[in-house]
Tab-separated table of C-alpha atoms in Angstrom:
chain	number	residue	atom	x	y	z
A	1	MET	CA	73.514	-154.575	-53.515
A	2	PRO	CA	72.837	-154.160	-49.790
A	3	HIS	CA	70.032	-156.393	-48.519
A	4	SER	CA	67.296	-155.110	-46.192
A	5	ARG	CA	68.290	-155.300	-42.555
A	6	LEU	CA	67.579	-158.405	-40.489
A	7	VAL	CA	65.444	-157.612	-37.438
A	8	VAL	CA	67.110	-158.817	-34.236
A	9	GLN	CA	65.413	-158.777	-30.868
A	10	LEU	CA	67.352	-156.898	-28.200
A	11	ILE	CA	66.954	-158.326	-24.695
A	12	LYS	CA	68.513	-156.390	-21.840
A	13	CYS	CA	68.405	-158.189	-18.513
A	14	LYS	CA	67.944	-155.356	-16.055
A	15	LYS	CA	69.232	-157.067	-12.945
A	16	LEU	CA	72.204	-159.298	-12.146
A	17	VAL	CA	71.516	-162.898	-13.158
A	18	SER	CA	73.214	-166.227	-12.526
A	19	TYR	CA	75.321	-167.760	-15.282
A	20	ALA	CA	72.929	-170.722	-15.356
A	21	TYR	CA	69.993	-168.404	-16.036
A	22	GLY	CA	71.953	-166.770	-18.851
A	23	GLN	CA	72.605	-170.162	-20.469
A	24	SER	CA	68.908	-171.152	-20.168
A	25	LEU	CA	67.818	-167.887	-21.720
A	26	GLN	CA	70.306	-168.349	-24.536
A	27	SER	CA	69.180	-171.963	-25.153
A	28	HIS	CA	65.588	-170.778	-25.242
A	29	TYR	CA	66.349	-168.333	-28.054
A	30	ILE	CA	68.575	-170.789	-29.919
A	31	GLN	CA	65.949	-173.528	-29.894
A	32	ARG	CA	63.123	-171.268	-31.047
A	33	LEU	CA	65.302	-169.846	-33.828
A	34	ALA	CA	66.409	-173.325	-34.898
A	35	ILE	CA	62.831	-174.583	-35.301
A	36	GLY	CA	61.706	-171.365	-36.948
A	37	CYS	CA	59.337	-170.000	-34.327
A	38	GLY	CA	61.540	-167.339	-32.773
A	39	PRO	CA	63.666	-164.375	-33.868
A	40	PRO	CA	67.427	-163.842	-33.865
A	41	ALA	CA	68.419	-162.039	-30.664
A	42	LEU	CA	71.111	-160.036	-28.920
A	43	LEU	CA	71.107	-160.824	-25.192
A	44	LEU	CA	72.789	-158.416	-22.782
A	45	PHE	CA	73.634	-159.412	-19.186
A	46	GLN	CA	75.629	-158.769	-16.086
A	47	PHE	CA	76.413	-162.041	-14.304
A	48	GLU	CA	76.832	-162.891	-10.637
A	49	PRO	CA	80.531	-163.733	-10.125
A	50	VAL	CA	81.496	-166.788	-12.181
A	51	TYR	CA	84.654	-168.260	-13.689
A	52	THR	CA	84.208	-170.147	-16.963
A	53	CYS	CA	86.400	-172.242	-19.217
A	54	GLY	CA	85.905	-173.090	-22.865
A	55	LEU	CA	86.059	-176.293	-24.871
A	56	ARG	CA	89.765	-176.708	-24.083
A	57	ARG	CA	89.722	-177.724	-20.433
A	58	SER	CA	92.629	-180.130	-19.999
A	59	SER	CA	94.564	-180.066	-16.729
A	60	SER	CA	97.026	-177.652	-18.317
A	61	VAL	CA	94.180	-175.130	-18.467
A	62	ILE	CA	92.391	-175.893	-15.180
A	63	THR	CA	92.377	-178.653	-12.541
A	64	SER	CA	89.695	-179.652	-10.025
A	65	THR	CA	91.884	-178.099	-7.300
A	66	ASP	CA	91.739	-174.828	-9.215
A	67	VAL	CA	87.961	-175.106	-9.430
A	68	ASP	CA	87.633	-175.655	-5.668
A	69	ARG	CA	89.888	-172.710	-5.005
A	70	LEU	CA	87.878	-170.409	-7.267
A	71	ARG	CA	84.594	-171.537	-5.722
A	72	SER	CA	85.974	-170.780	-2.254
A	73	LEU	CA	86.350	-167.165	-3.333
A	74	GLY	CA	82.572	-166.894	-3.599
A	75	ALA	CA	82.326	-167.335	-7.361
A	76	ASP	CA	80.560	-169.999	-9.366
A	77	PHE	CA	82.425	-172.136	-11.922
A	78	HIS	CA	81.117	-173.414	-15.254
A	79	GLU	CA	82.480	-175.385	-18.172
A	80	THR	CA	81.186	-174.175	-21.530
A	81	ASP	CA	81.400	-175.234	-25.160
A	82	ARG	CA	82.629	-171.904	-26.475
A	83	GLY	CA	86.055	-171.053	-27.864
A	84	GLY	CA	88.675	-169.295	-25.742
A	85	LEU	CA	90.245	-170.241	-22.412
A	86	LEU	CA	89.540	-169.228	-18.789
A	87	THR	CA	87.764	-166.018	-17.947
A	88	PHE	CA	85.699	-164.265	-15.295
A	89	HIS	CA	82.255	-162.646	-15.521
A	90	GLY	CA	80.775	-160.464	-12.779
A	91	PRO	CA	79.022	-157.218	-11.873
A	92	GLY	CA	80.395	-154.259	-13.810
A	93	GLN	CA	81.076	-156.324	-16.912
A	94	LEU	CA	78.825	-156.232	-19.965
A	95	VAL	CA	78.229	-159.682	-21.463
A	96	ALA	CA	76.590	-159.863	-24.902
A	97	TYR	CA	75.380	-163.029	-26.629
A	98	PRO	CA	74.361	-162.551	-30.285
A	99	VAL	CA	72.129	-165.475	-31.278
A	100	LEU	CA	72.301	-165.122	-35.054
A	101	PRO	CA	71.568	-167.401	-38.019
A	102	LEU	CA	74.721	-166.742	-40.076
A	103	GLN	CA	73.345	-168.447	-43.194
A	104	HIS	CA	70.127	-166.387	-43.209
A	105	PRO	CA	69.667	-164.634	-46.605
A	106	GLN	CA	69.778	-161.247	-44.886
A	107	LEU	CA	73.112	-162.040	-43.198
A	108	ARG	CA	75.121	-164.617	-45.164
A	109	LEU	CA	78.240	-164.441	-43.005
A	110	ALA	CA	81.142	-166.871	-42.891
A	111	LEU	CA	82.139	-167.678	-39.316
A	112	ARG	CA	85.405	-165.803	-39.579
A	113	THR	CA	83.609	-162.719	-40.927
A	114	TYR	CA	81.216	-162.880	-37.983
A	115	ILE	CA	84.189	-163.027	-35.587
A	116	SER	CA	85.786	-160.097	-37.353
A	117	HIS	CA	82.587	-157.996	-37.194
A	118	LEU	CA	82.204	-158.810	-33.513
A	119	GLU	CA	85.745	-157.782	-32.811
A	120	GLN	CA	85.217	-154.559	-34.757
A	121	THR	CA	82.125	-153.845	-32.634
A	122	LEU	CA	84.250	-154.174	-29.490
A	123	VAL	CA	87.025	-152.008	-30.923
A	124	ASP	CA	84.657	-149.237	-32.074
A	125	THR	CA	82.732	-149.289	-28.783
A	126	CYS	CA	85.864	-149.035	-26.645
A	127	GLY	CA	87.362	-146.534	-29.074
A	128	GLU	CA	84.399	-144.213	-28.689
A	129	ILE	CA	84.730	-144.357	-24.894
A	130	LEU	CA	88.497	-144.124	-24.488
A	131	ASP	CA	89.923	-142.773	-27.724
A	132	HIS	CA	90.017	-144.514	-31.080
A	133	THR	CA	93.767	-144.112	-31.399
A	134	ARG	CA	94.315	-146.137	-28.219
A	135	ILE	CA	92.276	-149.198	-29.150
A	136	TYR	CA	93.677	-152.097	-31.162
A	137	SER	CA	91.974	-155.189	-32.477
A	138	GLY	CA	93.421	-158.431	-31.262
A	139	ILE	CA	93.161	-160.598	-34.343
A	140	ASP	CA	95.065	-158.175	-36.553
A	141	ASN	CA	97.783	-157.807	-33.976
A	142	GLY	CA	98.465	-161.246	-32.711
A	143	LYS	CA	98.944	-164.557	-34.407
A	144	SER	CA	97.719	-166.403	-31.304
A	145	VAL	CA	93.985	-166.830	-31.041
A	146	SER	CA	93.923	-165.576	-27.460
A	147	TYR	CA	94.476	-162.085	-28.820
A	148	ALA	CA	90.941	-161.743	-30.218
A	149	GLY	CA	89.145	-158.838	-28.540
A	150	ALA	CA	89.942	-155.171	-27.944
A	151	TRP	CA	93.315	-154.005	-26.575
A	152	VAL	CA	94.168	-150.648	-24.962
A	153	ASP	CA	97.516	-149.179	-26.062
A	154	ASN	CA	98.067	-152.603	-27.616
A	155	GLN	CA	99.058	-153.880	-24.159
A	156	ARG	CA	95.998	-154.547	-22.024
A	157	LYS	CA	92.902	-156.444	-23.002
A	158	VAL	CA	89.619	-154.757	-22.132
A	159	ALA	CA	87.110	-156.760	-24.192
A	160	PHE	CA	86.970	-160.525	-24.730
A	161	MET	CA	85.499	-163.104	-27.085
A	162	GLY	CA	84.448	-166.746	-26.963
A	163	ILE	CA	82.015	-168.084	-29.538
A	164	ARG	CA	80.167	-171.281	-30.353
A	165	TYR	CA	78.731	-171.953	-33.792
A	166	SER	CA	76.419	-174.920	-34.178
A	167	ARG	CA	73.877	-175.830	-36.872
A	168	GLY	CA	74.080	-172.377	-38.383
A	169	ILE	CA	73.396	-170.448	-35.170
A	170	THR	CA	75.891	-168.480	-33.084
A	171	SER	CA	75.938	-168.562	-29.294
A	172	HIS	CA	78.080	-167.206	-26.465
A	173	GLY	CA	79.807	-164.003	-27.365
A	174	VAL	CA	81.737	-161.136	-25.908
A	175	SER	CA	82.392	-159.347	-22.651
A	176	VAL	CA	83.544	-155.794	-21.912
A	177	ASN	CA	85.144	-154.845	-18.599
A	178	CYS	CA	83.370	-151.603	-17.646
A	179	SER	CA	83.539	-151.007	-13.872
A	180	ILE	CA	84.218	-154.576	-12.752
A	181	ASN	CA	86.273	-155.283	-9.609
A	182	MET	CA	89.556	-156.311	-11.231
A	183	ASN	CA	90.713	-158.309	-8.189
A	184	TRP	CA	88.651	-161.239	-9.455
A	185	PHE	CA	91.143	-161.666	-12.295
A	186	ASP	CA	94.034	-162.118	-9.861
A	187	HIS	CA	93.056	-165.717	-9.256
A	188	ILE	CA	93.298	-167.114	-12.779
A	189	VAL	CA	95.471	-166.877	-15.853
A	190	PRO	CA	92.825	-165.015	-17.883
A	191	CYS	CA	92.692	-166.155	-21.514
A	192	GLY	CA	96.167	-167.544	-20.954
A	193	PHE	CA	97.617	-164.070	-20.259
A	194	ASP	CA	99.543	-162.393	-17.471
A	195	ARG	CA	97.107	-160.623	-15.121
A	196	ARG	CA	98.745	-157.277	-15.838
A	197	GLN	CA	97.585	-157.594	-19.436
A	198	ILE	CA	93.899	-157.348	-18.413
A	199	THR	CA	92.138	-154.039	-17.729
A	200	SER	CA	88.770	-152.278	-17.558
A	201	LEU	CA	87.397	-149.126	-19.207
A	202	THR	CA	87.167	-147.411	-15.798
A	203	ASP	CA	90.828	-148.168	-15.059
A	204	GLU	CA	91.855	-146.643	-18.386
A	205	ILE	CA	89.943	-143.356	-18.054
A	206	PRO	CA	92.416	-140.667	-16.936
A	207	ASP	CA	90.287	-138.753	-14.404
A	208	ARG	CA	89.123	-141.907	-12.520
A	209	LYS	CA	85.558	-141.454	-13.808
A	210	ILE	CA	83.552	-144.663	-13.521
A	211	MET	CA	82.215	-146.129	-16.750
A	212	THR	CA	79.203	-148.338	-15.994
A	213	VAL	CA	77.636	-151.150	-18.016
A	214	GLU	CA	74.508	-148.995	-18.391
A	215	GLN	CA	76.559	-146.260	-20.038
A	216	VAL	CA	78.361	-148.668	-22.365
A	217	ILE	CA	75.239	-150.497	-23.594
A	218	PRO	CA	73.857	-147.774	-25.923
A	219	ILE	CA	77.290	-147.318	-27.503
A	220	PHE	CA	77.724	-151.071	-28.014
A	221	ILE	CA	74.241	-151.362	-29.532
A	222	LYS	CA	74.891	-148.513	-31.935
A	223	HIS	CA	78.086	-150.059	-33.299
A	224	PHE	CA	76.613	-153.569	-33.409
A	225	GLN	CA	73.694	-152.389	-35.551
A	226	LYS	CA	75.947	-150.516	-37.905
A	227	ILE	CA	78.611	-153.174	-38.377
A	228	PHE	CA	76.236	-156.106	-38.703
A	229	HIS	CA	73.701	-154.106	-40.721
A	230	VAL	CA	70.797	-155.309	-38.565
A	231	GLU	CA	67.898	-153.567	-36.825
A	232	LEU	CA	67.726	-154.063	-33.073
A	233	ILE	CA	64.220	-153.917	-31.579
A	234	GLU	CA	64.078	-153.919	-27.811
A	235	ASN	CA	61.887	-156.395	-25.992
A	236	ASP	CA	61.390	-157.212	-22.335
A	237	CYS	CA	63.309	-160.051	-20.748
A	238	ASP	CA	60.188	-162.137	-20.051
A	239	TYR	CA	61.680	-165.620	-20.004
A	240	LYS	CA	61.141	-167.430	-16.744
A	241	GLN	CA	63.439	-170.301	-15.917
B	1	MET	CA	94.263	-195.757	-54.758
B	2	CYS	CA	92.552	-192.421	-54.344
B	3	GLN	CA	88.884	-192.483	-55.172
B	4	GLU	CA	87.030	-189.292	-55.937
B	5	ARG	CA	85.762	-187.095	-53.148
B	6	TYR	CA	82.132	-186.227	-52.511
B	7	PHE	CA	80.968	-183.141	-50.636
B	8	THR	CA	78.140	-182.097	-48.333
B	9	LYS	CA	76.372	-178.743	-48.203
B	10	LYS	CA	77.988	-178.247	-44.821
B	11	HIS	CA	81.425	-178.447	-46.459
B	12	GLU	CA	82.612	-181.869	-45.337
B	13	TRP	CA	84.218	-184.210	-47.871
B	14	ILE	CA	84.109	-188.002	-47.905
B	15	GLN	CA	86.348	-190.399	-49.815
B	16	LEU	CA	86.220	-194.175	-50.186
B	17	LEU	CA	89.484	-195.797	-49.140
B	18	ASP	CA	91.112	-198.785	-50.845
B	19	ALA	CA	88.281	-201.287	-51.219
B	20	ASN	CA	90.234	-204.549	-51.056
B	21	LYS	CA	89.280	-205.383	-47.473
B	22	LYS	CA	86.098	-207.049	-46.269
B	23	SER	CA	84.727	-203.842	-44.790
B	24	ILE	CA	84.088	-200.581	-46.615
B	25	GLU	CA	86.072	-197.713	-45.146
B	26	VAL	CA	85.830	-193.975	-45.821
B	27	ARG	CA	87.834	-190.943	-44.846
B	28	VAL	CA	86.178	-187.630	-43.870
B	29	GLY	CA	87.494	-184.087	-43.603
B	30	ILE	CA	86.447	-180.496	-44.254
B	31	SER	CA	86.842	-178.679	-47.553
B	32	ASP	CA	89.301	-175.952	-48.417
B	33	HIS	CA	86.396	-173.492	-48.457
B	34	ALA	CA	85.486	-174.554	-44.923
B	35	GLN	CA	88.999	-174.195	-43.504
B	36	ARG	CA	89.298	-170.714	-45.002
B	37	ALA	CA	85.905	-169.732	-43.607
B	38	LEU	CA	86.922	-170.913	-40.126
B	39	GLY	CA	90.315	-169.303	-39.865
B	40	ASP	CA	93.270	-170.888	-38.092
B	41	VAL	CA	92.195	-174.055	-36.309
B	42	VAL	CA	93.808	-174.272	-32.874
B	43	TYR	CA	92.112	-177.272	-31.370
B	44	CYS	CA	90.229	-180.291	-32.562
B	45	GLU	CA	88.004	-182.629	-30.552
B	46	LEU	CA	87.625	-185.966	-32.314
B	47	PRO	CA	85.411	-188.945	-31.457
B	48	SER	CA	86.569	-192.286	-30.050
B	49	VAL	CA	87.245	-195.265	-32.287
B	50	GLY	CA	84.142	-197.415	-32.211
B	51	ALA	CA	81.689	-194.530	-31.797
B	52	LYS	CA	78.705	-194.808	-34.124
B	53	PHE	CA	77.102	-191.841	-35.826
B	54	LYS	CA	74.165	-191.236	-38.095
B	55	ARG	CA	74.216	-188.885	-41.067
B	56	ASP	CA	74.166	-185.273	-39.908
B	57	ASP	CA	75.245	-186.056	-36.318
B	58	THR	CA	78.028	-183.878	-34.914
B	59	PHE	CA	81.143	-186.093	-34.910
B	60	ALA	CA	83.853	-183.514	-34.163
B	61	THR	CA	84.273	-179.942	-32.981
B	62	LEU	CA	86.908	-177.538	-34.181
B	63	GLU	CA	88.110	-174.448	-32.389
B	64	SER	CA	89.382	-171.658	-34.594
B	65	VAL	CA	89.962	-168.070	-33.573
B	66	LYS	CA	87.763	-167.801	-30.491
B	67	ALA	CA	84.999	-169.913	-32.006
B	68	VAL	CA	84.032	-173.554	-31.616
B	69	SER	CA	82.081	-175.112	-34.462
B	70	ASP	CA	80.849	-178.582	-35.382
B	71	CYS	CA	81.550	-181.094	-38.135
B	72	TYR	CA	78.639	-183.213	-39.326
B	73	MET	CA	78.707	-186.834	-40.534
B	74	PRO	CA	78.053	-187.089	-44.263
B	75	ILE	CA	76.561	-190.600	-43.845
B	76	ASP	CA	75.983	-193.252	-41.158
B	77	GLY	CA	79.211	-194.879	-39.990
B	78	GLU	CA	81.330	-196.310	-37.181
B	79	ILE	CA	84.637	-194.597	-36.423
B	80	SER	CA	87.608	-196.797	-37.336
B	81	ASP	CA	90.401	-194.272	-36.963
B	82	VAL	CA	91.006	-190.633	-36.044
B	83	ASN	CA	93.843	-188.384	-37.158
B	84	GLU	CA	96.048	-188.358	-34.054
B	85	LYS	CA	98.389	-185.766	-35.585
B	86	LEU	CA	95.675	-183.148	-35.102
B	87	LYS	CA	96.127	-183.346	-31.320
B	88	SER	CA	99.377	-181.451	-31.554
B	89	GLU	CA	98.979	-179.905	-35.003
B	90	ALA	CA	95.360	-178.846	-35.376
B	91	ASP	CA	96.312	-176.393	-38.103
B	92	LEU	CA	97.033	-179.291	-40.480
B	93	ILE	CA	93.336	-178.859	-41.194
B	94	ASN	CA	94.121	-175.446	-42.669
B	95	LYS	CA	97.408	-176.380	-44.337
B	96	SER	CA	96.217	-179.606	-45.917
B	97	PRO	CA	92.433	-180.043	-45.666
B	98	TYR	CA	92.294	-182.901	-48.193
B	99	GLU	CA	95.447	-184.828	-47.285
B	100	ASN	CA	97.244	-184.574	-43.926
B	101	GLY	CA	94.372	-182.669	-42.303
B	102	TRP	CA	91.788	-185.473	-42.603
B	103	LEU	CA	89.614	-185.866	-39.513
B	104	ILE	CA	88.291	-189.420	-39.183
B	105	GLN	CA	87.934	-192.765	-40.899
B	106	ALA	CA	84.770	-194.843	-40.583
B	107	PHE	CA	83.356	-198.237	-41.533
B	108	ILE	CA	80.151	-197.981	-43.527
B	109	ASN	CA	77.768	-200.525	-45.029
B	110	ASP	CA	76.912	-201.207	-48.627
B	111	LYS	CA	73.726	-199.131	-48.548
B	112	GLU	CA	75.601	-196.094	-47.275
B	113	LYS	CA	78.274	-196.599	-49.939
B	114	LYS	CA	75.567	-196.268	-52.586
B	115	ASN	CA	74.151	-193.244	-50.768
B	116	ILE	CA	77.423	-191.346	-51.182
B	117	SER	CA	77.122	-190.891	-54.921
B	118	SER	CA	73.353	-190.510	-54.901
B	119	THR	CA	72.969	-187.982	-52.078
B	120	LEU	CA	76.224	-186.015	-51.996
B	121	MET	CA	77.901	-183.653	-54.466
B	122	THR	CA	80.851	-184.389	-56.732
B	123	GLU	CA	83.739	-181.943	-56.623
B	124	LYS	CA	82.374	-180.222	-59.728
B	125	GLN	CA	78.869	-179.943	-58.227
B	126	TYR	CA	80.366	-178.642	-54.975
B	127	LYS	CA	82.287	-175.925	-56.859
B	128	GLN	CA	79.032	-174.853	-58.489
B	129	PHE	CA	77.285	-174.948	-55.117
B	130	LEU	CA	79.926	-172.596	-53.701
B	131	GLU	CA	79.469	-170.212	-56.611
B	132	THR	CA	75.738	-169.904	-56.134
B	133	ASN	CA	75.920	-169.651	-52.330
B	134	LYS	CA	78.523	-166.972	-51.823
B	135	GLU	CA	78.575	-165.619	-48.299
B	136	ALA	CA	78.919	-161.923	-47.570
B	137	GLY	CA	82.505	-162.361	-46.434
B	138	ASP	CA	83.505	-164.004	-49.705
B	139	HIS	CA	82.862	-161.037	-51.978
C-alpha cells in the first residue's frame, strides 16, 4: 500500500556559492531535522571552483603537493566525509544534496535502495536530455564502486555520486555536468578514472547546443519526486552564514 | 567458546569473548541484514586501540557503494583490538559479517556486561525486530 508522500523542502541557491557555504547550509538542515524542528530538504547549488576528496584520502588518492597544485589553479580544496574519490565542482555543474531521514515512516529506505533511487534519478534526468537509449547506470554496469552515476554510451561519466549517511540522515549527494568547463578535470584523476571517461551534457549534444544548470533543474526535480515518491515544495534560500 | 550474540536496533552485534581473563572482552560487528542493506563495503575506518567510547558513539565508518555510514557502539568500552584484515579486505564484512568480518574488540566493565542482556536484543528478538521494521527496499 503506497504511503502518502513525504513533503521535502526544495532550496535552490540562485547564485554561485562557496563550497564552505554549501556545507554550512547542509549542516543547518541536518541539525534541524535531527532534533525534529526542521523539514527534510533537497538543496541545489552551483559551486565556485573546488576540488574535493572523500573519506578515502590516503597519499595514493591525493598528496599535499597535489593540493597545492590544485589551489594554484584558482580552485579551492576540501576534504569531506562522503563516499567516492576525487572530484571537481564548479559553475555549469548542478550539485544536489538530498537531506532525507531514510527511516522516516513515509520513506523507510535502506541505504542501498536510496543509492539506487538516486542513481535512477540521474539516469532518467540525463536520459530525458540526451536520449534514454544512450544513458547507462553505473552500479548495474560496473562491479567497482566508482562506477555509480550516469554514463553516456556506457563510456563517459556525466553524473556523479558521493553520499554520507549518519544517524539516519543522508547528506552530500550528486552532481551533473551540464555546461561546466571540462578543462578543470584535466588536473585530477576524477573518481579514479581516465580523464577521457568524463563528459558533460553539453559536450554530448550533437548540435553543440548548450545545456545549462537552469534547464536541467526542472527535469531533475521531476524525476526525483517521482522516483522517491516525495512532494517537493520550493522555499527561498534564506540561510545566512 | 562462542557466547551468544546480542543485537542493537542499529544492526550491530556484540559477543562476549572467552571470559577466563581478568578483564571482560567483547567483539562487535554488523549484522547480515546491515551488510546487505549497505551493499559491497569497499573501505573501513576503524578506531585506534585504546580509544574509549560510550554507548551510541560512532566508533567506525564504512564506505560502501558511494556512501559512507557510521557504526555505533552498543555499550561503553575501550578498544582492545581492531580487525586489521579489513584494511585490505573490507568486503569481509559482507562475506562473513559474524566471523571474519568482525570490526573491533573492546574491554568493558561488569556493569556494562550486565547491560548487554538487559538492554540489547537476543538473536531471536532481533529477527522479530527485523520482521516488524521492514524497509521499503526489503519488500
